[in-house]
Amino acid sequence: AQKVTQAQTEISVVEKEDVTLDCVYETRDTTYYLFWYKQPPSGELVFLIRRNSFDEQNEISGRYSWNFQKSTSSFNFTITASQVVDSAVYFCALIAPFSGGYNKLIFGAGTRLAVHP
Amino acid sequence: NAGVTQTPKFQVLKTGQSMTLQCAQDMNHNSMYWYRQDPGMGLRLIYYSASEGTTDKGEVPNGYNVSRLNKREFSLRLESAAPSQTSVYFCASSEGSGTPIGNQPQHFGDGTRLSIL
């Protein structure tokens, strides 16, 4: 069965601290895709990154970085020098086969990050 | 630069009433989706449309119907609203068509907060 686990329900940090959000996934497929989405207090869902199972290179985008490790089935997300604007719920998601040729997006339960001044 | 537009943003219904949630995207995407978001459960797929003229059930389709009116618009209808359908509803779209779909990042609207009394 396919599953995404975000064990950290809530994280609270002080501005400028680094913070890592954990994501562990389960799938039997050899080809799969992983995503991170951000949901700020305003409620919309913002796409952050997509990674396919054949690309284990870490990625950095400004203060954001992602560490994909197939050996531990993890796709962790680190925010360096956090800012108040980073406060949001972050979702990790996995693409998995569903039916009729459609790949379903399976979401984790989300991690709520609060960054305090 | 609208992306995915959902209307209305908020709605309160009485049990048994019907209503249609509207969604339109201006990115020329083939695939569109409806999700519901409930506390602690991430997002769950209600229905999806792989291309204009086709619709298919997702994980939780009971109590809902959809219409892919054209390439831009994908509406969700509650025929007889129930309190269990109180939720936040998100519409999304993505590129790609054919089999399989869903590997491309999905772009979400701002959501519709629906309360059923």
Coordinates of C-alpha atoms in Angstrom, one line a residue:
Chain A
A1 CA 0.0 0.0 0.0
Q2 CA 1.1 3.5 -0.6
K3 CA 1.4 5.9 2.3
V4 CA 3.0 9.1 3.4
T5 CA 3.8 9.7 7.0
Q6 CA 4.6 13.1 8.5
A7 CA 5.3 12.3 12.1
Q8 CA 5.7 15.9 13.2
T9 CA 2.3 17.3 13.8
E10 CA 3.5 20.7 14.9
I11 CA 6.9 22.4 15.1
S12 CA 7.5 25.7 16.8
V13 CA 10.8 27.6 16.2
V14 CA 12.2 31.1 16.7
E15 CA 13.0 33.2 13.7
K16 CA 16.4 32.4 12.1
E17 CA 16.5 28.9 13.4
D18 CA 16.9 26.1 10.9
V19 CA 14.1 23.5 10.8
T20 CA 13.7 20.2 9.1
L21 CA 10.3 18.7 8.2
D22 CA 10.3 14.9 8.0
C23 CA 8.5 12.8 5.4
V24 CA 8.6 9.1 5.1
Y25 CA 6.8 7.3 2.3
E26 CA 5.8 3.7 1.4
T27 CA 5.4 2.4 -2.1
R28 CA 6.2 -0.8 -4.0
D29 CA 6.5 1.0 -7.2
T30 CA 10.0 1.6 -8.7
T31 CA 8.8 4.7 -10.5
Y32 CA 7.2 7.3 -8.3
Y33 CA 7.1 11.0 -7.7
L34 CA 7.3 13.0 -4.5
F35 CA 6.0 16.5 -3.8
W36 CA 6.0 19.2 -1.2
Y37 CA 3.2 21.7 -0.9
K38 CA 2.8 24.7 1.4
Q39 CA -0.5 25.8 2.9
P40 CA -0.1 29.3 4.5
P41 CA -2.8 30.7 6.9
S42 CA -4.6 32.1 3.9
G43 CA -5.5 28.6 2.9
E44 CA -4.3 28.1 -0.6
L45 CA -2.0 25.2 -1.5
V46 CA 1.3 26.2 -3.1
F47 CA 3.4 23.7 -5.0
L48 CA 7.1 23.7 -3.9
I49 CA 8.9 20.8 -5.5
R50 CA 8.5 17.6 -7.4
R51 CA 11.1 14.8 -7.3
N52 CA 11.1 11.5 -9.3
S53 CA 12.4 8.3 -7.9
F54 CA 15.4 8.2 -10.2
D55 CA 16.8 11.5 -9.2
E56 CA 18.3 11.4 -5.7
Q57 CA 20.2 14.6 -6.0
N58 CA 19.5 17.0 -3.2
E59 CA 18.0 20.3 -4.3
I60 CA 18.4 23.8 -2.9
S61 CA 16.2 26.7 -3.7
G62 CA 17.1 29.8 -1.7
R63 CA 16.5 29.0 2.0
Y64 CA 14.7 25.7 1.1
S65 CA 16.5 22.4 0.6
W66 CA 15.3 18.9 0.1
N67 CA 17.0 15.6 1.0
F68 CA 15.8 12.6 -0.9
Q69 CA 17.0 9.2 0.4
K70 CA 15.6 6.1 -1.2
S71 CA 17.5 3.9 1.3
T72 CA 15.4 5.2 4.1
S73 CA 12.3 6.1 2.0
S74 CA 12.5 9.7 3.1
F75 CA 12.1 13.1 1.5
N76 CA 12.9 15.7 4.1
F77 CA 12.5 19.4 3.7
T78 CA 14.8 21.9 5.5
I79 CA 14.2 25.6 5.9
T80 CA 17.4 27.5 6.7
A81 CA 17.2 30.8 8.7
S82 CA 13.4 30.5 9.1
Q83 CA 11.2 33.6 8.8
V84 CA 7.8 34.4 10.1
V85 CA 6.4 34.1 6.6
D86 CA 7.4 30.5 6.6
S87 CA 4.6 29.8 9.1
A88 CA 2.3 27.4 7.3
V89 CA 1.2 23.8 7.1
Y90 CA 3.5 21.7 4.9
F91 CA 2.3 18.6 3.1
C92 CA 4.4 15.9 1.6
A93 CA 2.7 13.9 -1.1
L94 CA 3.4 10.8 -3.2
I95 CA 2.1 9.9 -6.7
A96 CA 0.9 6.3 -6.7
P97 CA -1.2 4.3 -9.2
F98 CA -4.9 4.4 -8.6
S99 CA -7.1 3.2 -11.4
G100 CA -7.8 3.7 -15.1
G101 CA -4.3 4.9 -15.8
Y102 CA -4.5 7.7 -13.3
N103 CA -1.9 8.3 -10.7
K104 CA -3.3 9.4 -7.4
L105 CA -1.7 12.1 -5.3
I106 CA -1.5 10.8 -1.7
F107 CA -1.0 13.4 0.9
G108 CA 0.6 13.1 4.4
A109 CA -1.4 14.6 7.2
G110 CA 0.8 17.7 7.2
T111 CA 3.2 19.4 9.6
R112 CA 2.2 22.8 11.0
L113 CA 5.2 25.1 11.3
A114 CA 5.0 28.2 13.5
V115 CA 7.9 30.6 13.3
H116 CA 8.0 33.2 16.1
P117 CA 9.7 36.6 16.0
Chain B
N1 CA -2.2 35.5 -13.5
A2 CA -5.3 33.9 -12.0
G3 CA -4.3 30.2 -12.2
V4 CA -7.2 28.2 -10.6
T5 CA -10.2 30.1 -9.5
Q6 CA -12.9 28.7 -7.2
T7 CA -16.2 30.2 -6.3
P8 CA -17.6 30.8 -3.8
K9 CA -15.0 31.1 -1.1
F10 CA -17.4 30.4 1.7
Q11 CA -20.9 28.9 1.9
V12 CA -23.3 27.8 4.6
L13 CA -26.0 25.3 3.6
K14 CA -28.8 23.5 5.4
T15 CA -29.0 19.8 5.4
G16 CA -30.7 18.6 2.2
Q17 CA -29.9 21.7 0.1
S18 CA -28.1 21.5 -3.1
M19 CA -25.2 23.5 -4.4
T20 CA -22.6 23.7 -7.1
L21 CA -19.0 24.7 -6.6
Q22 CA -17.4 26.2 -9.6
C23 CA -13.8 25.9 -10.7
A24 CA -12.0 27.4 -13.7
Q25 CA -8.3 27.3 -14.8
D26 CA -6.6 29.5 -17.3
M27 CA -3.4 27.4 -17.7
N28 CA -4.7 25.3 -20.6
H29 CA -4.3 22.2 -18.4
N30 CA -6.0 18.9 -19.5
S31 CA -6.5 17.4 -16.1
M32 CA -8.6 18.8 -13.3
Y33 CA -9.4 17.5 -9.8
W34 CA -11.7 18.0 -6.8
Y35 CA -10.4 17.3 -3.3
R36 CA -11.8 17.7 0.2
Q37 CA -9.6 18.6 3.1
D38 CA -10.6 17.5 6.6
P39 CA -8.6 18.1 9.8
G40 CA -5.7 15.7 10.3
M41 CA -6.5 13.8 7.1
G42 CA -4.6 15.7 4.4
L43 CA -6.5 15.9 1.1
R44 CA -8.7 13.2 -0.4
L45 CA -9.6 13.0 -4.0
I46 CA -13.4 13.2 -4.8
Y47 CA -13.4 13.2 -8.6
Y48 CA -11.0 13.9 -11.4
S49 CA -11.2 14.6 -15.1
A50 CA -8.3 13.4 -17.2
S51 CA -9.4 15.5 -20.2
E52 CA -12.4 17.4 -21.5
G53 CA -15.4 15.2 -21.7
T54 CA -14.2 12.6 -19.2
T55 CA -14.7 12.3 -15.5
D56 CA -13.9 9.5 -13.0
K57 CA -14.4 8.7 -9.3
G58 CA -11.7 9.3 -6.8
E59 CA -11.4 8.0 -3.2
V60 CA -14.6 9.6 -1.8
P61 CA -17.1 10.2 -4.5
N62 CA -20.3 9.4 -2.7
G63 CA -22.7 12.3 -2.4
Y64 CA -21.1 14.3 -5.2
N65 CA -21.4 14.7 -8.9
V66 CA -19.1 16.6 -11.3
S67 CA -19.3 18.1 -14.8
R68 CA -16.4 19.0 -17.0
L69 CA -18.1 21.7 -18.9
N70 CA -15.2 22.5 -21.2
K71 CA -11.4 22.4 -20.9
R72 CA -11.4 25.4 -18.5
E73 CA -14.2 24.5 -16.1
F74 CA -14.9 21.6 -13.7
S75 CA -17.8 21.9 -11.3
L76 CA -18.7 19.9 -8.2
R77 CA -22.3 19.4 -7.2
L78 CA -23.8 18.4 -3.9
E79 CA -27.3 17.2 -4.6
S80 CA -28.5 16.8 -1.0
A81 CA -26.0 18.2 1.4
A82 CA -25.2 16.4 4.6
P83 CA -23.3 17.6 7.7
S84 CA -20.6 15.0 6.9
Q85 CA -19.8 17.1 3.8
T86 CA -18.7 20.0 5.9
S87 CA -15.1 20.5 4.7
V88 CA -12.8 22.7 2.7
Y89 CA -13.0 21.9 -1.0
F90 CA -10.0 22.4 -3.4
C91 CA -10.0 22.3 -7.1
A92 CA -6.7 21.6 -8.9
S93 CA -5.4 21.2 -12.4
S94 CA -2.3 19.8 -14.0
E95 CA -0.7 19.4 -17.4
G96 CA -0.6 16.1 -19.2
S97 CA -3.2 13.7 -20.6
G98 CA -3.3 10.1 -21.8
T99 CA -2.1 7.3 -19.5
P100 CA -1.0 7.6 -16.9
I101 CA -1.8 11.1 -15.8
G102 CA -1.1 12.9 -12.6
N103 CA 2.7 13.0 -12.6
Q104 CA 2.8 16.7 -13.2
P105 CA 2.5 19.1 -10.3
Q106 CA -1.1 20.0 -9.5
H107 CA -1.9 23.7 -9.1
F108 CA -4.6 24.4 -6.5
G109 CA -7.3 27.0 -6.1
D110 CA -7.8 28.9 -2.9
G111 CA -10.4 26.5 -1.6
T112 CA -14.1 26.8 -0.7
R113 CA -15.1 26.5 3.0
L114 CA -18.4 24.7 3.1
S115 CA -20.4 24.3 6.3
I116 CA -23.6 22.2 6.4
L117 CA -25.9 22.7 9.3

